[in-house]
Amino acid sequence: MKKLIIVAAIFTLLSCNNNKIEVDSIVINANVYTVDSDFAKAEAFAIKDGKFQAIGSTSEIQKSFSAKEIIDAKGETVVPGLIDAHCHFYGLGLNKQTVNLVGTTSFDDVMKRVIAFQEKKNTSFIIGRGWDQNDWEDKTYPDKMLLDKLYPDTPVAITRIDGHAMLCNQMALDMANITAKSKVEGGEIKIKDGKLTGILIDNPMELVEAIFPKPTRKQQINALLDAQEFCTNLGLTTVSDAGLDKQVIELIDSLQKANTLHMRVYAMISNKKDNLDYYLNKGKFKTERLNVQSVKVYADGALGSRGAALKESYSDEHNHFGAMVIGTDDYRALAQRIDKAGYQMNTHAIGDSANRFVLQTYEKTLMNQKNRRWRVEHAQVITDNDFNYFENENIIPSIQPTHATSDMYWAKDRVGETRVKGAYAYKTLLEKSGKVALGTDFPVEQVSPFLTFYAAVARKDLKGYPENGFQKENGLTREETLKGMTIWAAYSNFEDHEKGSIEAGKFADFIILNQDIMEIPEEKIPLTKVKLTYINGVAQ
């Protein structure tokens, strides 16, 4: 409460002079969780020039400040604007222009959606995403036979929900020059009886993605604006987009400067030569809404598609270990290049083998340095004593709680009873690192941050399964979860000095909720609605 006492003293001095400070707006009668260093609560705050001017009680704020706009929260809960520490903001917008396969319950269901989409859109290249064979009764990978029959002359490429596996028809494979004899490092081209099945895992997918029709500028703008509307309605005020190209980043910057795109974006540049050559030589780029100082790198694939790199073979596929999608020497050289440029390295690491390699490389590269905040994205399966690497102050786990509740039905099948104990171990990661940055990885998972909050705290699905929570010992408290979605996420982006809490001098990003997520029964958390989202003190 120390900070609020100091603010109260300022109010007293102002009231003695009988001079009220004119501000842009005042919020009163609120249940405010400031998420400051004391996790203090307040009732009101004043906003001027897009920043919080002062925080305190309703009487203190009204006594010391005047404004044309008075926002009476009427007792509703107010928290800092939420930050998604790992998502695909631009990808979410683009996905709205393709076949939505999320929630499909069988391959027949997938085909029904593809057919309906094509009958309506009649596109020259059918693209979709969202299927997950782990949710089907038949959990084997589908093949391309039906796609070949229905679309012999139209290329089709539909991607698994995690973005690490793809089903293509023969036309798409031919256009990408993929044959049964093709070899691509860092992934797999599935073959059966000497013939292509149409399934590509990890790096071979890039051959098909390279022939996708390029979105027009208008489509790109619409994608960003569609994503913004979706996200602000759910209380997100900053998104950390995990992998963007230079052209998209520049488009984001131009839309923000035109005051069309209000969302704040922490843009991780994709690990591609053109991006690296431009940004690492240019240096960091920072505005109030855009921050470019990090590189997104993939170490391995995903657990669901058995592409995650494991120390020992998969429990449900003998002698299969997954794979690194980048050479170890290439990765070490890249880490040194990123370090030399002063950039942050954010590496996707799922399997325990990939995590150990990434953590060892981080530790060696950053030796004798401070405040580098290099991130391990997902940190999903950790074994042996590798959790101890997170005691290094330069390393931050960036995790997505809904992955635990999405994968819990089959995770033990993949890695076995022993290894699964070190998977999705968010509490252990927090205890070792002191901070965790929380995100969704949307559109792999649903956008809603309240599902993130629920998964972190309850470790259950929306039906309340399992009754006692999935490996509940690794659940987070509500305070830890809110910090992970605000101030710790801001810290992981080097932005904790300007956002992530409701404190004087920080950007006035906040949301008003219809219920108190810190107090309601946990089963009601997913029902939370955002009444208003404010960025720079302006309602979105």
mmCIF file of N, CA, C and O in Angstrom, residues 366-459:
data_model
loop_
_atom_site.group_PDB
_atom_site.id
_atom_site.type_symbol
_atom_site.label_atom_id
_atom_site.label_comp_id
_atom_site.label_asym_id
_atom_site.label_seq_id
_atom_site.Cartn_x
_atom_site.Cartn_y
_atom_site.Cartn_z
ATOM 1 N N LEU A 366 24.670 -16.239 -23.224
ATOM 2 C CA LEU A 366 24.418 -15.066 -22.383
ATOM 3 C C LEU A 366 25.277 -15.020 -21.128
ATOM 4 O O LEU A 366 24.997 -14.246 -20.206
ATOM 5 N N MET A 367 26.299 -15.830 -21.081
ATOM 6 C CA MET A 367 27.160 -15.893 -19.905
ATOM 7 C C MET A 367 27.697 -14.504 -19.537
ATOM 8 O O MET A 367 28.126 -13.737 -20.401
ATOM 9 N N ASN A 368 27.598 -14.179 -18.256
ATOM 10 C CA ASN A 368 28.102 -12.911 -17.711
ATOM 11 C C ASN A 368 27.319 -11.685 -18.189
ATOM 12 O O ASN A 368 27.804 -10.555 -18.077
ATOM 13 N N GLN A 369 26.117 -11.891 -18.721
ATOM 14 C CA GLN A 369 25.272 -10.773 -19.137
ATOM 15 C C GLN A 369 24.091 -10.636 -18.175
ATOM 16 O O GLN A 369 23.823 -11.521 -17.374
ATOM 17 N N LYS A 370 23.390 -9.510 -18.284
ATOM 18 C CA LYS A 370 22.239 -9.265 -17.426
ATOM 19 C C LYS A 370 21.075 -8.718 -18.252
ATOM 20 O O LYS A 370 21.271 -8.092 -19.288
ATOM 21 N N ASN A 371 19.868 -8.986 -17.750
ATOM 22 C CA ASN A 371 18.642 -8.389 -18.279
ATOM 23 C C ASN A 371 18.425 -8.658 -19.768
ATOM 24 O O ASN A 371 17.942 -7.800 -20.497
ATOM 25 N N ARG A 372 18.710 -9.865 -20.231
ATOM 26 C CA ARG A 372 18.525 -10.168 -21.655
ATOM 27 C C ARG A 372 17.121 -10.718 -21.933
ATOM 28 O O ARG A 372 16.635 -10.618 -23.045
ATOM 29 N N ARG A 373 16.500 -11.353 -20.966
ATOM 30 C CA ARG A 373 15.101 -11.793 -21.072
ATOM 31 C C ARG A 373 14.835 -12.664 -22.302
ATOM 32 O O ARG A 373 13.811 -12.533 -22.964
ATOM 33 N N TRP A 374 15.744 -13.569 -22.626
ATOM 34 C CA TRP A 374 15.502 -14.499 -23.724
ATOM 35 C C TRP A 374 14.434 -15.495 -23.292
ATOM 36 O O TRP A 374 14.432 -15.984 -22.156
ATOM 37 N N ARG A 375 13.536 -15.782 -24.201
ATOM 38 C CA ARG A 375 12.343 -16.549 -23.864
ATOM 39 C C ARG A 375 12.360 -17.948 -24.471
ATOM 40 O O ARG A 375 12.798 -18.148 -25.598
ATOM 41 N N VAL A 376 11.854 -18.899 -23.700
ATOM 42 C CA VAL A 376 11.578 -20.240 -24.218
ATOM 43 C C VAL A 376 10.070 -20.311 -24.414
ATOM 44 O O VAL A 376 9.306 -20.305 -23.439
ATOM 45 N N GLU A 377 9.645 -20.353 -25.665
ATOM 46 C CA GLU A 377 8.224 -20.382 -25.976
ATOM 47 C C GLU A 377 7.692 -21.804 -25.819
ATOM 48 O O GLU A 377 8.176 -22.724 -26.473
ATOM 49 N N HIS A 378 6.748 -21.974 -24.938
ATOM 50 C CA HIS A 378 6.053 -23.226 -24.617
ATOM 51 C C HIS A 378 6.725 -23.989 -23.483
ATOM 52 O O HIS A 378 6.055 -24.395 -22.548
ATOM 53 N N ALA A 379 8.061 -24.233 -23.564
ATOM 54 C CA ALA A 379 8.761 -24.977 -22.489
ATOM 55 C C ALA A 379 7.893 -26.142 -22.028
ATOM 56 O O ALA A 379 7.663 -26.333 -20.834
ATOM 57 N N GLN A 380 7.468 -26.967 -22.966
ATOM 58 C CA GLN A 380 6.339 -27.861 -22.707
ATOM 59 C C GLN A 380 6.696 -29.145 -21.967
ATOM 60 O O GLN A 380 6.000 -29.540 -21.041
ATOM 61 N N VAL A 381 7.769 -29.818 -22.377
ATOM 62 C CA VAL A 381 8.170 -31.050 -21.700
ATOM 63 C C VAL A 381 9.591 -30.863 -21.177
ATOM 64 O O VAL A 381 10.531 -30.695 -21.956
ATOM 65 N N ILE A 382 9.745 -30.876 -19.871
ATOM 66 C CA ILE A 382 11.049 -30.705 -19.223
ATOM 67 C C ILE A 382 11.312 -31.936 -18.352
ATOM 68 O O ILE A 382 10.437 -32.348 -17.573
ATOM 69 N N THR A 383 12.485 -32.521 -18.478
ATOM 70 C CA THR A 383 12.812 -33.701 -17.674
ATOM 71 C C THR A 383 14.181 -33.530 -17.005
ATOM 72 O O THR A 383 14.899 -32.565 -17.249
ATOM 73 N N ASP A 384 14.499 -34.512 -16.173
ATOM 74 C CA ASP A 384 15.754 -34.525 -15.422
ATOM 75 C C ASP A 384 15.854 -33.252 -14.576
ATOM 76 O O ASP A 384 14.884 -32.833 -13.979
ATOM 77 N N ASN A 385 17.012 -32.640 -14.555
ATOM 78 C CA ASN A 385 17.192 -31.425 -13.746
ATOM 79 C C ASN A 385 17.146 -30.156 -14.602
ATOM 80 O O ASN A 385 17.626 -29.099 -14.175
ATOM 81 N N ASP A 386 16.547 -30.240 -15.781
ATOM 82 C CA ASP A 386 16.598 -29.117 -16.719
ATOM 83 C C ASP A 386 15.770 -27.917 -16.273
ATOM 84 O O ASP A 386 15.966 -26.811 -16.778
ATOM 85 N N PHE A 387 14.838 -28.115 -15.331
ATOM 86 C CA PHE A 387 14.113 -26.968 -14.782
ATOM 87 C C PHE A 387 15.077 -25.951 -14.164
ATOM 88 O O PHE A 387 14.779 -24.748 -14.128
ATOM 89 N N ASN A 388 16.216 -26.420 -13.683
ATOM 90 C CA ASN A 388 17.155 -25.528 -12.999
ATOM 91 C C ASN A 388 17.726 -24.448 -13.911
ATOM 92 O O ASN A 388 18.178 -23.405 -13.431
ATOM 93 N N TYR A 389 17.705 -24.684 -15.223
ATOM 94 C CA TYR A 389 18.195 -23.662 -16.148
ATOM 95 C C TYR A 389 17.375 -22.380 -16.041
ATOM 96 O O TYR A 389 17.880 -21.287 -16.316
ATOM 97 N N PHE A 390 16.119 -22.500 -15.628
ATOM 98 C CA PHE A 390 15.252 -21.332 -15.549
ATOM 99 C C PHE A 390 15.557 -20.460 -14.338
ATOM 100 O O PHE A 390 14.958 -19.394 -14.175
ATOM 101 N N GLU A 391 16.494 -20.874 -13.496
ATOM 102 C CA GLU A 391 16.949 -20.017 -12.404
ATOM 103 C C GLU A 391 17.838 -18.887 -12.929
ATOM 104 O O GLU A 391 18.090 -17.916 -12.226
ATOM 105 N N ASN A 392 18.296 -19.029 -14.162
ATOM 106 C CA ASN A 392 19.104 -17.992 -14.808
ATOM 107 C C ASN A 392 18.218 -16.771 -15.075
ATOM 108 O O ASN A 392 17.197 -16.874 -15.752
ATOM 109 N N GLU A 393 18.596 -15.609 -14.559
ATOM 110 C CA GLU A 393 17.759 -14.412 -14.679
ATOM 111 C C GLU A 393 17.585 -13.946 -16.127
ATOM 112 O O GLU A 393 16.705 -13.126 -16.425
ATOM 113 N N ASN A 394 18.399 -14.451 -17.040
ATOM 114 C CA ASN A 394 18.290 -14.075 -18.445
ATOM 115 C C ASN A 394 17.255 -14.886 -19.208
ATOM 116 O O ASN A 394 17.007 -14.608 -20.385
ATOM 117 N N ILE A 395 16.663 -15.894 -18.573
ATOM 118 C CA ILE A 395 15.777 -16.825 -19.273
ATOM 119 C C ILE A 395 14.367 -16.763 -18.685
ATOM 120 O O ILE A 395 14.183 -16.839 -17.472
ATOM 121 N N ILE A 396 13.373 -16.631 -19.554
ATOM 122 C CA ILE A 396 11.974 -16.535 -19.139
ATOM 123 C C ILE A 396 11.146 -17.611 -19.832
ATOM 124 O O ILE A 396 11.213 -17.750 -21.052
ATOM 125 N N PRO A 397 10.329 -18.365 -19.095
ATOM 126 C CA PRO A 397 9.392 -19.287 -19.742
ATOM 127 C C PRO A 397 8.151 -18.541 -20.216
ATOM 128 O O PRO A 397 7.530 -17.800 -19.457
ATOM 129 N N SER A 398 7.820 -18.708 -21.482
ATOM 130 C CA SER A 398 6.615 -18.119 -22.066
ATOM 131 C C SER A 398 5.661 -19.263 -22.367
ATOM 132 O O SER A 398 5.915 -20.077 -23.262
ATOM 133 N N ILE A 399 4.571 -19.352 -21.609
ATOM 134 C CA ILE A 399 3.745 -20.564 -21.617
ATOM 135 C C ILE A 399 2.277 -20.246 -21.909
ATOM 136 O O ILE A 399 1.830 -19.122 -21.736
ATOM 137 N N GLN A 400 1.559 -21.259 -22.333
ATOM 138 C CA GLN A 400 0.171 -21.115 -22.754
ATOM 139 C C GLN A 400 -0.685 -22.147 -22.012
ATOM 140 O O GLN A 400 -0.737 -23.319 -22.409
ATOM 141 N N PRO A 401 -1.355 -21.736 -20.942
ATOM 142 C CA PRO A 401 -2.078 -22.682 -20.079
ATOM 143 C C PRO A 401 -3.111 -23.550 -20.780
ATOM 144 O O PRO A 401 -3.332 -24.690 -20.383
ATOM 145 N N THR A 402 -3.764 -23.037 -21.836
ATOM 146 C CA THR A 402 -4.782 -23.857 -22.503
ATOM 147 C C THR A 402 -4.172 -25.037 -23.256
ATOM 148 O O THR A 402 -4.882 -25.993 -23.561
ATOM 149 N N HIS A 403 -2.868 -24.988 -23.534
ATOM 150 C CA HIS A 403 -2.240 -26.169 -24.134
ATOM 151 C C HIS A 403 -2.351 -27.375 -23.196
ATOM 152 O O HIS A 403 -2.538 -28.508 -23.643
ATOM 153 N N ALA A 404 -2.235 -27.123 -21.907
ATOM 154 C CA ALA A 404 -2.312 -28.223 -20.941
ATOM 155 C C ALA A 404 -3.674 -28.892 -20.980
ATOM 156 O O ALA A 404 -3.786 -30.123 -20.989
ATOM 157 N N THR A 405 -4.727 -28.083 -21.006
ATOM 158 C CA THR A 405 -6.078 -28.652 -20.955
ATOM 159 C C THR A 405 -6.549 -29.148 -22.325
ATOM 160 O O THR A 405 -7.501 -29.913 -22.404
ATOM 161 N N SER A 406 -5.887 -28.730 -23.399
ATOM 162 C CA SER A 406 -6.186 -29.285 -24.719
ATOM 163 C C SER A 406 -5.476 -30.623 -24.934
ATOM 164 O O SER A 406 -6.015 -31.532 -25.575
ATOM 165 N N ASP A 407 -4.258 -30.729 -24.382
ATOM 166 C CA ASP A 407 -3.428 -31.910 -24.637
ATOM 167 C C ASP A 407 -3.582 -33.002 -23.585
ATOM 168 O O ASP A 407 -3.105 -34.130 -23.784
ATOM 169 N N MET A 408 -4.234 -32.704 -22.464
ATOM 170 C CA MET A 408 -4.225 -33.625 -21.321
ATOM 171 C C MET A 408 -4.851 -34.982 -21.637
ATOM 172 O O MET A 408 -4.539 -35.984 -20.983
ATOM 173 N N TYR A 409 -5.715 -35.045 -22.649
ATOM 174 C CA TYR A 409 -6.400 -36.303 -22.953
ATOM 175 C C TYR A 409 -5.443 -37.329 -23.562
ATOM 176 O O TYR A 409 -5.662 -38.538 -23.432
ATOM 177 N N TRP A 410 -4.380 -36.857 -24.237
ATOM 178 C CA TRP A 410 -3.488 -37.787 -24.945
ATOM 179 C C TRP A 410 -2.005 -37.584 -24.620
ATOM 180 O O TRP A 410 -1.160 -38.332 -25.105
ATOM 181 N N ALA A 411 -1.670 -36.586 -23.816
ATOM 182 C CA ALA A 411 -0.263 -36.284 -23.547
ATOM 183 C C ALA A 411 0.478 -37.472 -22.941
ATOM 184 O O ALA A 411 1.627 -37.762 -23.311
ATOM 185 N N LYS A 412 -0.163 -38.183 -22.001
ATOM 186 C CA LYS A 412 0.494 -39.332 -21.386
ATOM 187 C C LYS A 412 0.753 -40.433 -22.402
ATOM 188 O O LYS A 412 1.761 -41.147 -22.319
ATOM 189 N N ASP A 413 -0.135 -40.581 -23.381
ATOM 190 C CA ASP A 413 0.094 -41.577 -24.432
ATOM 191 C C ASP A 413 1.361 -41.260 -25.199
ATOM 192 O O ASP A 413 2.114 -42.161 -25.584
ATOM 193 N N ARG A 414 1.615 -39.969 -25.436
ATOM 194 C CA ARG A 414 2.782 -39.571 -26.221
ATOM 195 C C ARG A 414 4.096 -39.784 -25.465
ATOM 196 O O ARG A 414 5.074 -40.273 -26.018
ATOM 197 N N VAL A 415 4.118 -39.365 -24.183
ATOM 198 C CA VAL A 415 5.403 -39.325 -23.480
ATOM 199 C C VAL A 415 5.491 -40.269 -22.282
ATOM 200 O O VAL A 415 6.556 -40.381 -21.662
ATOM 201 N N GLY A 416 4.396 -40.923 -21.931
ATOM 202 C CA GLY A 416 4.443 -41.873 -20.830
ATOM 203 C C GLY A 416 4.203 -41.230 -19.476
ATOM 204 O O GLY A 416 4.247 -40.004 -19.316
ATOM 205 N N GLU A 417 3.974 -42.078 -18.484
ATOM 206 C CA GLU A 417 3.569 -41.603 -17.162
ATOM 207 C C GLU A 417 4.650 -40.813 -16.449
ATOM 208 O O GLU A 417 4.359 -39.876 -15.706
ATOM 209 N N THR A 418 5.910 -41.155 -16.661
ATOM 210 C CA THR A 418 6.998 -40.459 -15.963
ATOM 211 C C THR A 418 7.263 -39.087 -16.570
ATOM 212 O O THR A 418 7.283 -38.071 -15.868
ATOM 213 N N ARG A 419 7.436 -39.052 -17.885
ATOM 214 C CA ARG A 419 7.766 -37.779 -18.528
ATOM 215 C C ARG A 419 6.633 -36.760 -18.453
ATOM 216 O O ARG A 419 6.882 -35.551 -18.404
ATOM 217 N N VAL A 420 5.385 -37.226 -18.442
ATOM 218 C CA VAL A 420 4.277 -36.273 -18.439
ATOM 219 C C VAL A 420 4.240 -35.446 -17.154
ATOM 220 O O VAL A 420 3.683 -34.349 -17.127
ATOM 221 N N LYS A 421 4.880 -35.948 -16.091
ATOM 222 C CA LYS A 421 4.929 -35.195 -14.834
ATOM 223 C C LYS A 421 5.722 -33.897 -14.995
ATOM 224 O O LYS A 421 5.523 -32.941 -14.251
ATOM 225 N N GLY A 422 6.636 -33.877 -15.958
ATOM 226 C CA GLY A 422 7.415 -32.668 -16.216
ATOM 227 C C GLY A 422 6.871 -31.858 -17.374
ATOM 228 O O GLY A 422 7.547 -30.950 -17.865
ATOM 229 N N ALA A 423 5.659 -32.177 -17.810
ATOM 230 C CA ALA A 423 5.037 -31.460 -18.922
ATOM 231 C C ALA A 423 3.996 -30.468 -18.397
ATOM 232 O O ALA A 423 3.314 -30.748 -17.409
ATOM 233 N N TYR A 424 3.914 -29.311 -19.043
ATOM 234 C CA TYR A 424 2.938 -28.283 -18.657
ATOM 235 C C TYR A 424 3.097 -27.934 -17.169
ATOM 236 O O TYR A 424 2.114 -27.683 -16.473
ATOM 237 N N ALA A 425 4.340 -27.901 -16.720
ATOM 238 C CA ALA A 425 4.635 -27.737 -15.290
ATOM 239 C C ALA A 425 4.802 -26.257 -14.957
ATOM 240 O O ALA A 425 5.891 -25.780 -14.631
ATOM 241 N N TYR A 426 3.701 -25.530 -14.995
ATOM 242 C CA TYR A 426 3.763 -24.079 -14.904
ATOM 243 C C TYR A 426 4.176 -23.582 -13.521
ATOM 244 O O TYR A 426 4.896 -22.594 -13.397
ATOM 245 N N LYS A 427 3.744 -24.248 -12.484
ATOM 246 C CA LYS A 427 4.118 -23.824 -11.133
ATOM 247 C C LYS A 427 5.614 -24.033 -10.907
ATOM 248 O O LYS A 427 6.292 -23.174 -10.324
ATOM 249 N N THR A 428 6.115 -25.150 -11.365
ATOM 250 C CA THR A 428 7.543 -25.417 -11.220
ATOM 251 C C THR A 428 8.353 -24.387 -11.989
ATOM 252 O O THR A 428 9.369 -23.876 -11.492
ATOM 253 N N LEU A 429 7.913 -24.052 -13.202
ATOM 254 C CA LEU A 429 8.609 -23.036 -13.993
ATOM 255 C C LEU A 429 8.596 -21.689 -13.276
ATOM 256 O O LEU A 429 9.603 -20.975 -13.255
ATOM 257 N N LEU A 430 7.472 -21.343 -12.666
ATOM 258 C CA LEU A 430 7.382 -20.081 -11.935
ATOM 259 C C LEU A 430 8.303 -20.077 -10.725
ATOM 260 O O LEU A 430 8.996 -19.088 -10.453
ATOM 261 N N GLU A 431 8.309 -21.170 -9.999
ATOM 262 C CA GLU A 431 9.158 -21.257 -8.809
ATOM 263 C C GLU A 431 10.633 -21.111 -9.171
ATOM 264 O O GLU A 431 11.415 -20.518 -8.420
ATOM 265 N N LYS A 432 11.021 -21.622 -10.322
ATOM 266 C CA LYS A 432 12.418 -21.545 -10.735
ATOM 267 C C LYS A 432 12.773 -20.169 -11.308
ATOM 268 O O LYS A 432 13.851 -19.640 -11.041
ATOM 269 N N SER A 433 11.867 -19.598 -12.089
ATOM 270 C CA SER A 433 12.199 -18.371 -12.820
ATOM 271 C C SER A 433 11.762 -17.092 -12.124
ATOM 272 O O SER A 433 12.321 -16.026 -12.371
ATOM 273 N N GLY A 434 10.729 -17.200 -11.268
ATOM 274 C CA GLY A 434 10.205 -16.014 -10.592
ATOM 275 C C GLY A 434 9.149 -15.274 -11.386
ATOM 276 O O GLY A 434 8.399 -14.469 -10.837
ATOM 277 N N LYS A 435 9.057 -15.540 -12.694
ATOM 278 C CA LYS A 435 8.053 -14.925 -13.552
ATOM 279 C C LYS A 435 7.701 -15.894 -14.669
ATOM 280 O O LYS A 435 8.562 -16.641 -15.141
ATOM 281 N N VAL A 436 6.441 -15.859 -15.093
ATOM 282 C CA VAL A 436 6.033 -16.579 -16.298
ATOM 283 C C VAL A 436 5.183 -15.640 -17.149
ATOM 284 O O VAL A 436 4.336 -14.916 -16.627
ATOM 285 N N ALA A 437 5.439 -15.626 -18.433
ATOM 286 C CA ALA A 437 4.626 -14.842 -19.365
ATOM 287 C C ALA A 437 3.558 -15.762 -19.934
ATOM 288 O O ALA A 437 3.863 -16.849 -20.429
ATOM 289 N N LEU A 438 2.298 -15.340 -19.865
ATOM 290 C CA LEU A 438 1.189 -16.197 -20.275
ATOM 291 C C LEU A 438 0.563 -15.710 -21.583
ATOM 292 O O LEU A 438 0.362 -14.514 -21.786
ATOM 293 N N GLY A 439 0.244 -16.653 -22.444
ATOM 294 C CA GLY A 439 -0.412 -16.352 -23.707
ATOM 295 C C GLY A 439 -1.354 -17.467 -24.087
ATOM 296 O O GLY A 439 -1.595 -18.396 -23.315
ATOM 297 N N THR A 440 -1.881 -17.393 -25.305
ATOM 298 C CA THR A 440 -2.834 -18.400 -25.774
ATOM 299 C C THR A 440 -2.299 -19.239 -26.919
ATOM 300 O O THR A 440 -2.697 -20.376 -27.099
ATOM 301 N N ASP A 441 -1.407 -18.662 -27.739
ATOM 302 C CA ASP A 441 -0.964 -19.265 -28.995
ATOM 303 C C ASP A 441 -2.106 -19.293 -30.015
ATOM 304 O O ASP A 441 -2.119 -20.131 -30.911
ATOM 305 N N PHE A 442 -3.090 -18.374 -29.856
ATOM 306 C CA PHE A 442 -4.166 -18.374 -30.852
ATOM 307 C C PHE A 442 -3.595 -18.094 -32.237
ATOM 308 O O PHE A 442 -2.566 -17.439 -32.363
ATOM 309 N N PRO A 443 -4.168 -18.649 -33.325
ATOM 310 C CA PRO A 443 -5.406 -19.426 -33.376
ATOM 311 C C PRO A 443 -5.249 -20.921 -33.136
ATOM 312 O O PRO A 443 -6.180 -21.673 -33.408
ATOM 313 N N VAL A 444 -4.074 -21.355 -32.635
ATOM 314 C CA VAL A 444 -3.947 -22.761 -32.243
ATOM 315 C C VAL A 444 -4.965 -23.077 -31.155
ATOM 316 O O VAL A 444 -5.617 -24.122 -31.165
ATOM 317 N N GLU A 445 -5.093 -22.163 -30.189
ATOM 318 C CA GLU A 445 -6.129 -22.263 -29.160
ATOM 319 C C GLU A 445 -7.104 -21.104 -29.359
ATOM 320 O O GLU A 445 -6.885 -20.225 -30.200
ATOM 321 N N GLN A 446 -8.182 -21.090 -28.584
ATOM 322 C CA GLN A 446 -9.142 -19.996 -28.687
ATOM 323 C C GLN A 446 -8.523 -18.696 -28.176
ATOM 324 O O GLN A 446 -7.624 -18.698 -27.349
ATOM 325 N N VAL A 447 -9.041 -17.582 -28.667
ATOM 326 C CA VAL A 447 -8.459 -16.278 -28.353
ATOM 327 C C VAL A 447 -8.694 -15.880 -26.899
ATOM 328 O O VAL A 447 -7.851 -15.223 -26.291
ATOM 329 N N SER A 448 -9.802 -16.273 -26.318
ATOM 330 C CA SER A 448 -10.231 -15.750 -25.021
ATOM 331 C C SER A 448 -9.186 -15.859 -23.922
ATOM 332 O O SER A 448 -8.778 -16.964 -23.538
ATOM 333 N N PRO A 449 -8.748 -14.723 -23.357
ATOM 334 C CA PRO A 449 -7.816 -14.770 -22.227
ATOM 335 C C PRO A 449 -8.449 -15.336 -20.964
ATOM 336 O O PRO A 449 -7.741 -15.749 -20.050
ATOM 337 N N PHE A 450 -9.778 -15.384 -20.922
ATOM 338 C CA PHE A 450 -10.431 -15.925 -19.734
ATOM 339 C C PHE A 450 -10.399 -17.453 -19.726
ATOM 340 O O PHE A 450 -10.452 -18.070 -18.662
ATOM 341 N N LEU A 451 -10.255 -18.043 -20.900
ATOM 342 C CA LEU A 451 -9.994 -19.483 -20.960
ATOM 343 C C LEU A 451 -8.559 -19.764 -20.521
ATOM 344 O O LEU A 451 -8.289 -20.778 -19.873
ATOM 345 N N THR A 452 -7.652 -18.846 -20.862
ATOM 346 C CA THR A 452 -6.271 -18.941 -20.370
ATOM 347 C C THR A 452 -6.258 -18.889 -18.848
ATOM 348 O O THR A 452 -5.599 -19.699 -18.181
ATOM 349 N N PHE A 453 -6.958 -17.912 -18.296
ATOM 350 C CA PHE A 453 -7.028 -17.724 -16.844
ATOM 351 C C PHE A 453 -7.591 -18.983 -16.176
ATOM 352 O O PHE A 453 -7.036 -19.489 -15.183
ATOM 353 N N TYR A 454 -8.669 -19.498 -16.728
ATOM 354 C CA TYR A 454 -9.329 -20.689 -16.171
ATOM 355 C C TYR A 454 -8.415 -21.910 -16.247
ATOM 356 O O TYR A 454 -8.286 -22.667 -15.262
ATOM 357 N N ALA A 455 -7.765 -22.106 -17.374
ATOM 358 C CA ALA A 455 -6.881 -23.264 -17.528
ATOM 359 C C ALA A 455 -5.701 -23.197 -16.564
ATOM 360 O O ALA A 455 -5.273 -24.215 -16.011
ATOM 361 N N ALA A 456 -5.186 -21.991 -16.353
ATOM 362 C CA ALA A 456 -4.047 -21.835 -15.442
ATOM 363 C C ALA A 456 -4.423 -22.137 -14.006
ATOM 364 O O ALA A 456 -3.668 -22.780 -13.267
ATOM 365 N N VAL A 457 -5.609 -21.698 -13.605
ATOM 366 C CA VAL A 457 -6.039 -21.824 -12.207
ATOM 367 C C VAL A 457 -6.683 -23.177 -11.925
ATOM 368 O O VAL A 457 -6.353 -23.855 -10.946
ATOM 369 N N ALA A 458 -7.618 -23.591 -12.790
ATOM 370 C CA ALA A 458 -8.398 -24.806 -12.531
ATOM 371 C C ALA A 458 -7.772 -26.062 -13.122
ATOM 372 O O ALA A 458 -7.978 -27.161 -12.609
ATOM 373 N N ARG A 459 -7.023 -25.905 -14.221
ATOM 374 C CA ARG A 459 -6.441 -27.054 -14.944
ATOM 375 C C ARG A 459 -7.527 -28.045 -15.352
ATOM 376 O O ARG A 459 -7.344 -29.267 -15.288
#
